Every structure is written in C-alpha cells, then in structure tokens.
XYZ file of C-alpha atoms in Angstrom:
675
model
C 12.616 18.681 12.427
C 13.941 20.594 9.199
C 14.271 19.860 5.806
C 17.239 18.888 3.830
C 17.892 18.026 0.072
C 20.574 18.261 -2.187
C 22.062 17.030 -5.621
C 25.462 16.030 -7.143
C 25.999 15.771 -10.769
C 28.528 12.996 -10.901
C 29.072 14.056 -14.782
C 30.443 17.291 -13.724
C 27.792 19.122 -15.177
C 26.601 22.607 -13.401
C 23.703 22.376 -10.773
C 20.538 24.318 -12.043
C 19.671 26.555 -9.290
C 15.850 26.500 -10.142
C 15.428 22.818 -8.991
C 16.761 23.123 -5.678
C 14.461 26.275 -5.588
C 11.116 23.836 -6.513
C 12.479 21.155 -3.785
C 12.777 24.049 -1.049
C 8.763 25.113 -1.739
C 7.623 21.476 -1.784
C 9.494 20.986 1.704
C 7.807 24.516 2.959
C 5.967 22.464 5.496
C 8.962 21.278 7.149
C 10.709 24.541 7.866
C 8.635 27.723 8.264
C 11.421 29.586 9.963
C 13.583 29.889 6.790
C 15.291 28.817 3.781
C 18.563 28.555 2.134
C 20.482 27.228 -0.957
C 24.278 26.769 -1.381
C 25.399 25.792 -5.145
C 29.297 24.808 -5.487
C 29.405 23.804 -9.384
C 28.466 20.385 -9.541
C 27.307 20.113 -5.971
C 24.137 22.081 -4.400
C 22.408 21.817 -1.055
C 19.135 23.185 0.084
C 17.517 23.379 3.675
C 14.189 24.256 5.203
C 14.764 25.335 8.920
C 12.338 24.603 11.755
C 13.502 26.439 15.216
C 13.217 24.055 18.028
C 16.555 23.835 20.297
C 17.928 27.129 21.635
C 21.182 26.704 19.308
C 18.896 26.258 16.060
C 17.913 29.984 16.274
C 21.387 30.654 15.367
C 21.546 28.185 12.489
C 21.992 28.906 8.853
C 21.984 26.006 6.785
C 23.318 25.133 4.428
C 26.931 25.786 6.331
C 30.097 26.360 4.603
C 33.333 26.386 6.406
C 35.570 29.276 6.252
C 38.107 27.778 3.796
C 35.091 26.900 1.692
C 36.472 23.246 1.509
C 33.103 21.906 3.353
C 29.423 22.003 3.224
C 26.580 20.531 5.257
C 22.949 20.540 5.316
C 21.501 18.656 8.440
C 18.409 17.541 10.120
C 19.670 16.833 13.818
C 19.655 17.147 17.264
C 22.617 16.180 19.287
C 22.210 14.724 22.809
C 25.891 14.705 23.575
C 27.090 17.939 22.745
C 28.837 18.652 25.793
C 31.180 15.477 25.256
C 31.685 16.596 21.510
C 32.523 20.002 22.361
C 35.264 18.698 24.817
C 36.729 16.078 22.419
C 36.570 18.553 19.560
C 38.573 21.454 21.388
C 38.046 23.486 18.066
C 35.619 26.212 19.111
C 36.118 29.696 20.394
C 32.419 30.472 20.999
C 30.473 29.693 24.051
C 28.614 26.390 23.741
C 25.153 27.880 23.415
C 26.505 29.665 20.433
C 27.484 26.678 18.590
C 24.696 24.844 16.262
C 24.552 21.262 16.111
C 25.530 21.256 12.188
C 28.361 22.981 13.154
C 29.636 20.420 15.835
C 28.683 17.219 12.990
C 31.209 19.096 10.291
C 33.925 19.451 12.912
C 33.432 15.998 13.823
C 33.692 15.042 10.185
C 36.756 17.166 9.811
C 38.456 15.169 13.240
C 37.133 11.601 12.567
C 36.280 11.760 8.872
C 33.932 8.816 7.647
C 34.143 7.165 11.349
C 32.282 10.420 12.973
C 28.557 9.165 13.226
C 30.157 6.345 15.627
C 30.740 9.585 17.800
C 27.217 11.080 17.554
C 24.480 10.552 19.728
C 20.581 11.738 19.118
C 18.360 11.957 15.777
C 20.232 13.249 12.687
C 20.518 12.828 8.625
C 22.855 14.996 7.436
C 25.178 15.207 3.751
C 28.646 16.884 3.719
C 30.333 17.817 0.589
C 33.989 17.107 0.943
C 35.520 19.692 -1.574
C 39.244 17.920 -1.621
C 37.994 14.368 -1.851
C 35.011 15.023 -4.221
C 32.839 13.028 -2.290
C 29.220 13.482 -0.839
C 29.185 11.694 2.696
C 26.011 10.952 4.581
C 24.803 9.730 7.507
C 21.150 8.354 9.632
C 20.760 8.027 12.879
C 20.949 4.550 14.802
C 17.036 4.021 14.746
C 15.761 6.070 11.544
C 13.908 8.929 13.410
C 15.103 11.418 10.643
C 14.471 10.530 7.268
C 16.834 10.151 4.334
C 15.601 9.322 0.677
C 17.753 9.118 -2.299
C 18.016 8.557 -6.206
C 21.180 7.558 -8.045
C 21.871 7.562 -11.554
C 25.389 6.228 -11.983
C 27.667 8.214 -13.455
C 25.186 11.140 -13.958
C 23.499 12.026 -10.852
C 22.929 11.719 -6.915
C 19.855 13.606 -5.324
C 18.648 13.385 -1.509
C 16.118 14.383 0.409
C 13.913 14.201 3.734
C 10.848 13.522 1.817
C 10.449 11.821 -1.585
C 8.018 14.631 -2.903
C 11.056 16.617 -3.171
C 13.049 14.196 -5.418
C 10.233 14.718 -7.958
C 11.188 18.174 -8.703
C 14.085 17.144 -10.926
C 12.968 15.761 -13.955
C 14.984 12.910 -14.089
C 13.653 10.997 -11.162
C 10.851 8.666 -12.168
C 7.504 8.516 -10.475
C 6.944 4.808 -10.922
C 4.990 2.429 -8.485
C 7.741 -0.087 -6.902
C 5.425 -3.209 -7.380
C 8.009 -5.173 -5.089
C 7.254 -2.765 -1.818
C 3.491 -3.386 -2.697
C 3.866 -7.169 -2.430
C 5.737 -6.463 0.756
C 3.246 -4.511 1.940
C 0.339 -6.696 1.187
C 2.098 -9.621 2.466
C 2.552 -7.552 6.056
C 6.355 -8.281 5.441
C 8.027 -4.634 6.179
C 11.598 -5.876 6.579
C 13.446 -4.498 3.783
C 15.225 -1.198 5.223
C 16.074 0.459 1.767
C 13.426 0.298 -0.758
C 10.376 2.721 -0.964
C 6.581 2.614 -2.764
C 8.710 4.086 -5.896
C 11.174 2.436 -8.266
C 14.625 3.443 -7.784
C 13.998 5.463 -4.737
C 15.554 4.235 -1.965
C 16.157 4.920 2.155
C 19.407 5.148 3.395
C 19.206 2.433 6.154
C 19.022 3.656 9.811
C 22.509 3.244 11.504
C 24.461 3.609 8.044
C 26.946 5.712 6.405
C 27.445 6.544 2.610
C 29.746 8.002 0.487
C 28.985 9.467 -3.016
C 31.543 9.921 -5.516
C 31.841 9.802 -9.244
C 32.694 5.665 -9.180
C 29.643 5.232 -7.250
C 28.207 4.671 -4.031
C 29.843 2.731 -0.476
C 27.259 1.997 2.010
C 27.852 0.331 5.275
C 26.612 0.307 8.672
C 28.515 2.217 11.631
C 26.677 0.362 14.313
C 24.742 -2.665 15.358
C 22.952 -3.534 18.703
C 24.931 -5.912 20.503
C 23.154 -9.247 21.391
C 26.032 -10.474 23.579
C 26.364 -7.931 26.018
C 25.003 -8.779 29.747
C 24.743 -6.198 32.458
C 24.853 -7.831 35.940
C 24.346 -5.404 38.890
C 23.904 -6.098 42.956
C 20.086 -5.765 43.419
C 16.695 -4.806 41.708
C 17.261 -1.519 43.286
C 20.398 -0.713 41.388
C 18.729 -1.883 38.174
C 15.942 0.518 38.859
C 18.268 3.200 39.850
C 20.331 2.911 36.648
C 17.216 2.626 34.510
C 15.596 5.882 36.018
C 19.096 7.835 35.483
C 19.070 6.684 31.829
C 15.468 7.377 31.469
C 15.429 10.396 32.839
C 18.493 11.627 30.689
C 16.735 10.349 27.481
C 13.579 12.642 28.295
C 15.784 15.503 29.432
C 17.701 15.451 26.013
C 14.543 15.793 24.245
C 13.427 18.556 26.235
C 16.046 20.920 24.528
C 13.798 23.372 23.239
C 13.685 27.172 22.831
C 9.644 26.605 22.872
C 6.995 24.817 24.968
C 6.794 21.175 24.595
C 3.671 19.117 24.408
C 3.402 15.486 25.384
C 0.962 12.507 23.946
C -0.573 11.192 26.939
C -2.480 8.423 26.025
C -2.597 6.876 29.952
C -0.598 3.899 29.030
C 2.601 2.866 30.999
C 5.019 4.267 28.335
C 3.171 7.974 27.385
C 2.552 8.161 31.218
C 6.419 7.824 32.193
C 7.536 10.040 29.539
C 5.011 12.775 30.463
C 5.744 12.419 34.652
C 9.580 12.613 34.069
C 9.310 15.400 31.346
C 6.929 17.563 34.037
C 9.378 16.867 36.739
C 12.177 17.691 34.613
C 10.427 21.009 33.609
C 9.542 21.999 37.084
C 12.924 21.552 38.309
C 14.337 24.239 36.118
C 11.454 26.764 36.348
C 10.954 26.272 32.505
C 7.072 26.901 31.009
C 4.912 23.697 32.382
C 4.444 20.636 29.935
C 1.413 20.991 27.792
C -0.548 17.137 27.250
C -2.620 16.169 24.589
C -5.078 12.845 24.842
C -7.461 11.021 22.834
C -10.865 10.530 24.567
C -13.492 8.646 23.366
C -17.368 9.833 24.397
C -19.101 7.225 22.203
C -16.571 4.105 21.947
C -16.328 4.191 25.795
C -14.707 1.012 25.960
C -11.583 2.696 24.245
C -11.599 5.459 26.646
C -8.402 5.741 29.091
C -9.391 8.980 31.017
C -9.192 7.003 34.255
C -5.515 6.351 33.691
C -5.054 10.220 32.030
C -6.461 11.816 34.885
C -4.689 9.876 37.545
C -1.262 11.740 35.716
C -3.061 14.916 35.547
C -4.272 15.173 38.959
C -0.462 15.015 40.307
C -0.371 18.440 38.671
C 2.248 20.860 36.557
C 0.517 19.997 33.237
C -1.606 21.940 30.537
C -3.943 19.304 29.473
C -5.626 19.404 26.041
C -7.933 16.832 24.501
C -9.145 15.458 20.989
C -12.184 13.387 20.362
C -10.848 10.312 18.951
C -14.160 8.833 18.210
C -15.421 11.759 15.844
C -12.790 10.692 13.055
C -12.974 7.541 11.074
C -9.566 6.177 9.396
C -10.694 7.368 5.747
C -11.976 10.498 6.887
C -8.866 12.830 6.306
C -7.234 10.519 3.751
C -6.971 13.400 1.311
C -5.408 15.690 3.346
C -2.804 13.003 4.689
C -1.975 12.040 0.889
C -1.206 15.600 0.318
C 2.165 14.876 2.665
C 2.092 11.280 2.966
C 4.474 10.102 0.190
C 4.000 5.953 0.631
C 1.102 4.167 0.267
C 1.761 1.843 3.218
C -0.602 3.265 5.900
C -1.156 1.513 9.443
C -4.442 1.450 10.964
C -3.660 3.974 13.741
C -2.185 6.294 11.472
C -5.312 9.186 12.316
C -4.275 9.268 15.937
C -1.128 11.019 15.679
C -3.067 13.066 12.615
C -5.309 14.538 14.878
C -3.092 14.928 18.001
C -0.462 16.766 15.784
C -3.116 18.974 14.272
C -4.173 20.025 17.656
C -0.587 20.614 18.542
C -0.583 22.868 15.628
C -3.452 24.597 16.410
C -2.079 25.421 19.903
C 0.982 27.112 18.307
C 3.477 24.071 19.348
C 6.070 22.455 17.708
C 8.090 20.048 19.739
C 6.154 17.071 20.976
C 7.122 13.940 22.846
C 5.454 10.584 22.930
C 5.889 6.774 24.593
C 6.481 5.282 21.059
C 7.379 1.607 21.377
C 8.499 1.604 24.819
C 6.929 -2.018 24.742
C 9.666 -3.045 22.259
C 12.451 -0.877 24.192
C 11.953 -2.297 27.705
C 10.413 -5.664 26.669
C 7.474 -6.995 28.454
C 9.687 -10.061 28.792
C 6.969 -12.783 27.954
C 9.793 -14.778 25.622
C 11.176 -15.373 29.316
C 8.551 -18.340 29.675
C 9.787 -19.973 26.512
C 13.485 -19.356 28.057
C 12.396 -21.304 30.729
C 10.783 -23.724 29.081
C 14.203 -24.542 27.650
C 16.057 -24.423 30.526
C 13.701 -27.062 32.037
C 13.061 -24.642 35.038
C 9.355 -25.672 35.486
C 8.722 -24.758 38.992
C 9.810 -21.173 38.087
C 7.893 -21.353 34.739
C 4.811 -22.145 36.294
C 4.815 -19.550 38.824
C 5.411 -17.136 35.967
C 2.487 -18.571 34.042
C 0.160 -18.315 37.056
C 1.147 -14.589 37.886
C 0.932 -13.401 34.216
C -2.608 -14.771 33.472
C -4.814 -12.271 35.502
C -2.995 -9.458 33.509
C -4.339 -10.937 30.431
C -7.516 -12.257 31.157
C -6.525 -15.803 30.330
C -6.160 -18.863 32.441
C -2.778 -19.985 33.773
C -3.105 -23.177 32.035
C -3.368 -21.734 28.623
C -0.398 -19.774 29.207
C 1.453 -22.630 30.459
C 0.225 -24.626 27.453
C 1.514 -22.374 24.867
C 4.895 -21.619 26.526
C 5.447 -24.751 28.562
C 4.370 -27.693 27.061
C 6.059 -27.698 24.017
C 9.322 -28.507 25.718
C 7.874 -31.427 27.377
C 8.649 -33.338 24.361
C 12.175 -31.893 23.816
C 12.853 -33.785 27.211
C 11.724 -37.167 25.738
C 13.438 -36.759 22.416
C 16.595 -36.163 24.624
C 15.864 -39.346 26.725
C 15.686 -37.414 29.833
C 13.120 -39.352 31.492
C 13.488 -38.582 34.865
C 13.196 -34.760 34.220
C 10.099 -35.809 32.169
C 8.663 -37.179 35.135
C 9.188 -34.690 37.248
C 7.807 -32.186 35.096
C 4.654 -34.066 34.590
C 4.042 -34.465 38.362
C 4.250 -30.599 38.853
C 1.952 -29.858 35.973
C -0.641 -32.220 37.647
C 0.106 -30.414 40.951
C -0.780 -27.149 39.778
C -3.016 -27.321 36.976
C -4.609 -30.932 37.605
C -3.697 -31.870 34.434
C -4.045 -35.620 33.445
C -0.680 -37.518 34.014
C -2.054 -39.960 31.565
C -2.765 -37.550 28.815
C 0.348 -35.988 29.220
C 2.303 -39.138 28.916
C 0.620 -40.343 25.766
C 0.564 -36.960 23.972
C 4.018 -35.490 25.046
C 6.065 -38.806 26.025
C 4.970 -41.664 24.080
C 3.323 -39.868 20.809
C 6.630 -38.146 19.769
C 8.546 -41.188 20.394
C 6.283 -43.082 18.106
C 6.485 -40.340 15.747
C 10.336 -40.434 15.840
C 10.108 -44.356 15.044
C 7.601 -44.088 12.288
C 9.915 -41.310 10.371
C 13.131 -43.784 10.818
C 11.541 -46.627 9.646
C 10.052 -44.581 6.654
C 13.328 -42.957 5.834
C 12.691 -39.893 7.404
C 15.859 -39.772 9.299
C 17.168 -38.580 6.083
C 17.422 -34.196 5.798
C 14.896 -33.138 3.681
C 14.423 -29.793 2.083
C 11.159 -28.082 3.275
C 8.652 -27.254 0.531
C 6.346 -24.912 2.719
C 5.503 -21.718 0.628
C 5.079 -18.712 2.976
C 2.518 -17.236 0.442
C -0.077 -19.774 2.160
C -0.173 -17.240 4.541
C -0.552 -14.305 2.347
C -4.220 -15.031 0.784
C -4.491 -11.455 0.142
C -2.112 -11.524 -2.323
C -2.737 -12.311 -6.142
C -0.776 -15.379 -6.703
C 0.413 -14.602 -9.909
C 1.934 -11.421 -8.913
C 3.517 -12.989 -5.975
C 5.085 -15.340 -8.539
C 6.119 -12.617 -10.896
C 7.858 -10.457 -8.164
C 9.036 -13.611 -6.035
C 7.521 -12.608 -3.237
C 7.924 -16.115 -1.574
C 11.697 -16.038 -1.784
C 11.831 -12.403 -0.546
C 9.802 -13.401 2.397
C 11.837 -16.562 2.903
C 15.166 -14.257 2.550
C 14.003 -11.017 4.817
C 11.649 -12.798 6.798
C 12.658 -16.523 6.803
C 10.683 -19.147 9.163
C 12.550 -19.664 12.460
C 12.562 -21.346 15.634
C 11.583 -19.789 18.969
C 14.683 -17.714 20.460
C 16.840 -19.389 22.637
C 16.497 -16.763 25.275
C 14.740 -13.733 25.802
C 17.318 -11.559 24.978
C 17.589 -13.001 21.162
C 13.782 -12.132 20.981
C 14.292 -8.689 22.336
C 17.245 -7.957 20.164
C 15.213 -9.316 16.968
C 12.067 -7.163 17.743
C 14.554 -3.961 17.581
C 15.912 -5.171 14.347
C 12.726 -5.367 12.769
C 12.192 -3.247 9.523
C 8.914 -1.848 10.365
C 10.501 -0.040 13.183
C 12.362 2.325 10.830
C 9.287 2.537 8.607
C 6.863 3.694 11.590
C 9.285 6.256 12.451
C 9.444 7.568 9.044
C 5.855 7.732 9.164
C 5.662 9.479 12.349
C 8.166 12.146 10.896
C 5.983 12.951 8.291
C 2.698 12.953 10.431
C 4.618 15.673 12.657
C 6.104 17.482 9.420
C 2.805 18.073 8.003
C 2.133 20.274 10.840
C 5.531 21.675 11.044
C 6.383 20.042 14.396
C 9.102 17.871 15.333
C 8.571 14.261 16.946
C 10.865 13.336 19.668
C 11.049 9.769 21.114
C 12.586 9.059 24.393
C 12.215 5.337 24.125
C 14.243 5.378 21.040
C 17.415 6.714 22.884
C 20.274 4.054 21.988
C 21.971 4.350 25.569
C 18.231 3.335 26.853
C 17.775 0.510 24.239
C 21.464 -0.926 24.630
C 20.896 -0.724 28.572
C 17.283 -2.805 28.331
C 18.612 -5.232 25.774
C 21.606 -6.178 28.286
C 19.398 -6.835 31.135
C 18.804 -10.162 33.274
C 15.536 -11.887 32.008
C 13.988 -11.469 35.455
C 14.150 -7.647 35.299
C 11.847 -7.609 32.191
C 9.466 -10.537 33.430
C 9.223 -10.889 37.143
C 6.021 -12.417 39.046
C 3.931 -12.011 36.046
C 4.870 -8.340 35.655
C 5.987 -7.334 32.213
C 8.756 -4.386 31.983
C 9.459 -4.910 35.854
C 12.833 -2.866 35.809
C 10.821 0.155 34.575
C 7.823 -0.076 37.109
C 10.199 -0.236 39.925
C 12.390 2.863 38.583
C 9.371 5.020 38.186
C 7.966 4.290 41.716
C 6.910 7.644 43.408
C 7.121 9.090 39.564
C 4.141 7.433 38.141
C 0.701 7.151 39.831
C 0.519 3.630 41.189
C -2.633 3.094 39.248
C -0.784 3.364 36.000
C 2.660 1.916 37.641
C 0.902 -1.293 38.593
C -1.391 -1.468 35.371
C -1.371 -4.762 33.727
C -2.389 -4.259 29.865
C -3.891 -1.847 27.896
C -6.833 -0.766 26.118
C -7.737 -2.186 22.671
C -8.267 0.572 20.219
C -9.784 -1.856 17.692
C -13.339 -1.252 18.422
C -12.849 2.339 17.610
C -10.940 1.810 14.470
C -13.710 -1.061 13.552
C -16.888 1.421 14.162
C -14.928 4.222 11.989
C -14.632 2.149 8.964
C -17.661 0.278 9.193
C -20.181 3.506 10.331
C -18.518 6.837 10.215
C -16.682 6.039 6.808
C -18.923 3.232 5.829
C -19.908 5.318 2.695
C -16.299 5.936 1.611
C -15.724 2.434 2.529
C -18.660 0.884 0.175
C -17.520 3.283 -2.588
C -13.948 2.154 -2.872
C -14.770 -1.569 -2.545
C -17.387 -1.149 -5.231
C -15.378 0.870 -7.603
C -11.630 1.459 -6.789
C -10.149 -1.765 -5.407
C -11.078 -3.694 -8.965
C -7.921 -1.583 -10.196
C -6.069 -3.733 -7.725
C -6.850 -6.831 -9.289
C -3.079 -7.326 -10.786
C -1.972 -7.372 -7.232
C -5.003 -8.567 -5.011
C -6.708 -11.528 -4.758
C -10.178 -9.978 -5.417
C -12.360 -12.964 -4.436
C -10.658 -13.290 -1.130
C -10.895 -9.527 -0.392
C -14.483 -9.380 -1.161
C -15.315 -12.624 0.830
C -13.354 -10.584 3.715
C -15.543 -7.634 3.185
C -18.640 -9.211 3.425
C -17.858 -11.180 6.414
C -16.822 -7.883 7.989
C -19.982 -5.836 6.939
C -21.964 -8.528 8.440
C -20.394 -9.392 11.420
C -21.752 -6.570 13.840
C -19.616 -6.303 16.954
C -17.620 -9.455 16.252
C -15.296 -8.386 13.357
C -12.274 -10.672 12.633
C -9.124 -8.761 12.888
C -7.795 -10.530 9.790
C -10.674 -9.728 7.562
C -10.339 -5.705 8.848
C -6.579 -5.633 8.142
C -6.852 -7.120 4.646
C -9.942 -4.736 3.653
C -8.188 -1.595 5.052
C -4.779 -2.710 3.237
C -6.547 -3.089 -0.125
C -8.900 0.113 0.558
C -6.043 2.727 1.691
C -3.795 1.179 -1.041
C -6.181 1.957 -3.861
C -7.174 5.407 -2.352
C -3.598 6.138 -2.360
C -2.906 4.967 -5.943
C -5.871 6.991 -7.110
C -4.749 10.122 -5.355
C -1.303 10.019 -6.297
C -1.624 8.824 -10.275
C 1.013 6.696 -9.512
C 2.383 4.530 -13.038
C 2.258 0.680 -12.236
C-alpha cells in the first residue's frame, strides 16, 4: 500500500510543483517511508512510499527510464514476477533487485496498452509516454488498489489513491453527488465509476485508460468467463487443485520484508488463510504469523473464541485480541472521517478500524484477511434452484434435508422456497407425468398433502392461465412496477429528480432467478458493492499505514471456483465443499465442518442502542432534519421509534435505515460538503 498521485495539463501549461507537494502531504499516512515528486513540463507525478515487499526497499518512485521517455508511479504488488521477468528478458539485475514498478514499465514498453492483460496481483498505476504524449492508467482485476480522478476536457486531468488528495488542486470541486447518495439510500451500489462527489470518478476494476489532449479512452482488459468449465477425474482431484491454487494465493500475499498479521475471526475463511499462511511461514523459517481476533465478553452470543482457540491450539501463531463490544459503530466516526472520503459506511466498518489500530500499535504493516471467501468459493445454495429447473427432485429433496440443520430451519421450509416454484413450471409446460411423480416424492419425504399440492401448484396455475387468456392477458404488457416501492427511506421527490427508479432498473434490474448456480456465482462476483467494499478496506488500512491483502480476491482462485461443477460448491448440505475437502488436515475439524457463522447483529444493535445511544439520539433529534431533501423523515422517525422500543427484537430493516441516515448526516456535517 502506497500513495500515488499526479496531474496532466492538457492545455500544455507547466505543472505547479506546490500542488503536488500538497497532495504528498495530505497522503502522508499512506507512505511514511518516503515521498518524491517528478515534474516534466505539463505532467507531474508524486508518490508516498510504504515498504512492504523486499523489493520495495529498493523502490524509488516516481521512476523515470534512462532515456527520459517514460515515467511511472504505482501502488502495486505483482504476483507473477518470475513469469514476467522470463517473458521480458530486459533486466541485467538479479530478480530480487528489480522492483514491481520497473517490471510494470517494462511490460508497457513491450506490450503497450495491452500490458495489464499480462499482470497478476493488486495494482493501480499511471505511466507517462512522452513520445505518444499520453497518460496510460490501469487498475487491478477486482479493484483492491484504488484509483480516483477528475477530468476537465482540454484543461487538466488529475488522479490519486484517495479523493482528499484531488482537493489540493483549486480546480477540483468539492460538491456532493446526489445521485450517489440516492444509490446509497436505495442500497443499490452497482455503479463502479461514480463517487460521493460530483465530477470525481473511479477507474473501474479491470479497466485501462488512456488520457490525451483529445480526451479519455477507457476499456475493460479482462472479464470473468461465465462459460468456462472445469472437469476433473474425482473429488480428490478438485480438492488438490483448489489446495494448490489457494496456497499459492496466500503465498503471494506473504511476500513481505516485515512480519505479517492475519485477522482471525474464527470463521472458515479467516481460519483457512491463517492456517495456510502459518504453515508456509513455518516451512520457510520466517517470523511466525501474528493474529488479531475480536472477542466479546459482554455480548457473548457474538463471541467466537471456541473457534479462534481451535486454530491457536495448533501452534505457530502469535495471538492478539481486541474487545469488539467496547466500541460502538458511532464511537470513532470523527477519527474515521479524517481519512474516509465517502459517506457510504457499512454497518461493520468499526471492526476493521479497531483491528487495524491494534496492528499499527504492534508495529505491523501487512495484514491478511478472509474477505469475501463466501462469494469466491460460493455456498452453492443456488444449486437447489438449478436442481428444481432440471427436475431432479430426488437430489433436490436430499440436499434440502441435508442443508436445513446447518441453518436451523426445517427441511420442508428449504424445499418450499427452492423447489415448489418449479412444480408450476411443469404444469405450464403440460408435463403432467413428471408433475405427478414430483408430487408423490414431496408427499413421501415431507408428508405434504397431495391434494393441496395438486390444487395450489397444478390446478390453480392452469386456471390463472385460462383467466388471463380470456381477459386478453395473452398479449404482452409492459410492467409498471416501480423499484422505488422497495426503497421507502428515499424522499419521493428527490428520487424523481435524480431518476433513481431508472437507475435501479438499469443498473440493478429485476431479474429471474439464475438458470444455474454458475450464473448466480458469476453475478455475485460482478457486483459493484464488491469494488466499493475493497476501496473502503484500503482506506481503513491506509489510516494506519497498513497494506490489506485478500487471498480470496486472487484472480486464479476466483476463475477456478466459478468454473467448478455445482456439486463441488454444494454437496450433501455442505456449502463450499471443495474448500472443506481441500483443507482437511490443515484446518481444525471443528472449523472445517462448521455449518454457519455467528451473527454479529446483536453487537451492532447493542452498540447503537446502548454504547452510542447519546450520539444516536442527538443525531436523530438535531442532524437528520438536514437530510429532508433526501430522506423520507416520517419513515425514518417511525423506524427509529420502533427500533428504540423493540428491546432485543430489533428489526434489521429498521436498524439499517436508521444507520444509513445517521452515518450520512454525521459525514455531511463533518465534511461540510456542498449539497
């Protein structure tokens, strides 16, 4: 994790060095190990250096080639260094004397604007090509490294790792982007380009960009393949392949000149990262892995110590703890808002804040986590939908029975949700024999009434079809459904003004259930919320001069997991089955075969309603009224009253609505943003 920034005067005016100096100062937290500036007439780069990898100790950025034709500033960790060095064959130095930025620049010199297609790892960089008079920029596949920019056509282009650095230039406006506020209040974070500020954009993940005097060209250099399939000989072969890829993903993120810490929560994902990292470090004789875990002495239902201890008891770790129930979600917002540029905080923001604060106090600077292993490997629940579509009723029933105990619900409740809707499909397709067989199976396994199944899922759908036909319903009609009916927190007039309903329909349209588990898996990894969450995690680490590394965000691992057969994701009721098999003997069995995970809502609710109650009441009484143009205050106040009166039965919907409004009100008040 470092800080990059720069400016390109498209009108040919010389760069004023003092503005780059201001940008460097503002991003001091991102790189305490050094800072430098390079100016080349109408282009200027700056850099804040955080030593992380062994090669970074030799890094000097911005870097200019010997011919003075190219300059680069980058925040990067390359995971395929050996492959790239072999392909490039341009260095006369030992590999450990070559920095990642030098490799990226050499890749650009060889492959030009296609160079990101050859890179693997986490990166954001900008290269000035003097001969072509262009600025070439790129960002990694999932958006681990941030890249923000402001463009004034024909005048200037400015970029940085954080938005606050852009405000050092007088031409960059600090004005609220109301469209982004509408998206946030509607819980629709699919736009991968806009930010909370007008005219400040993000380079989307897996995108490259060329900036020249004629404008901006932006394109995607990679996308996740929906159609790739992997077929191996056995369950053991799938597990072995997963273990190799996952181990390599962790190994790459252990490339460090300093001790490493892992966020150990006790869940399957963080435990997997911790155990594999521990074993790799032990094999190489390096400093043992540190761990930091959140524990809960007061809100004991959130405490994961039995699972955390199962990992620690294996040895080879240096444990540390933070008390997750001593802070509330509003407790440290003033400190967070010093660094956090956007208003769109998630309810769990304070966990990484206190964990990273502890890592800083321990003198650590590289942190691993199990971020979004759920999405990468997939619990595979959509396999039930796939089985229903395929008419594989026996297998669907078996999986429903097996998965139910892991989620504390009845097998028939699982089947009713995922299986019964497809009975109607059989009727609509006039497949009555298959319908009758399915009814018999459902009756046999769940004791459901055959008569009621036939009436409600056989006769009723046919009668509805006949009625629609006689009423002219056989003609196509345009749906008049409004997505805004599902977003009651948003002020109706505000929603109409920014055309929020159109945005929701375009960016997050109502769609039928995915035809396959693979399609659902693919969709989940293309959500805009993923990139935004990674950007937030970068800032939470940057506050404390840390670099956050996420093994489950490895391109190779994600491509492998998406391409797996459905039964490797869900099998006999166990989600993420390939991972459970792969880590046998590495994970404690108590975690390897853990069914669910602890719900952290009780701690959040207690923090909001008790530890931070004074702040909550004050904001609701005095500050949220300033959001009247954006929020339906009647709905908000009703949700607030229900929440404070509910005791231990707080509604998640009410809590989320109040949290969105309160955090937004506090952010606007702190930042003094112009609406």
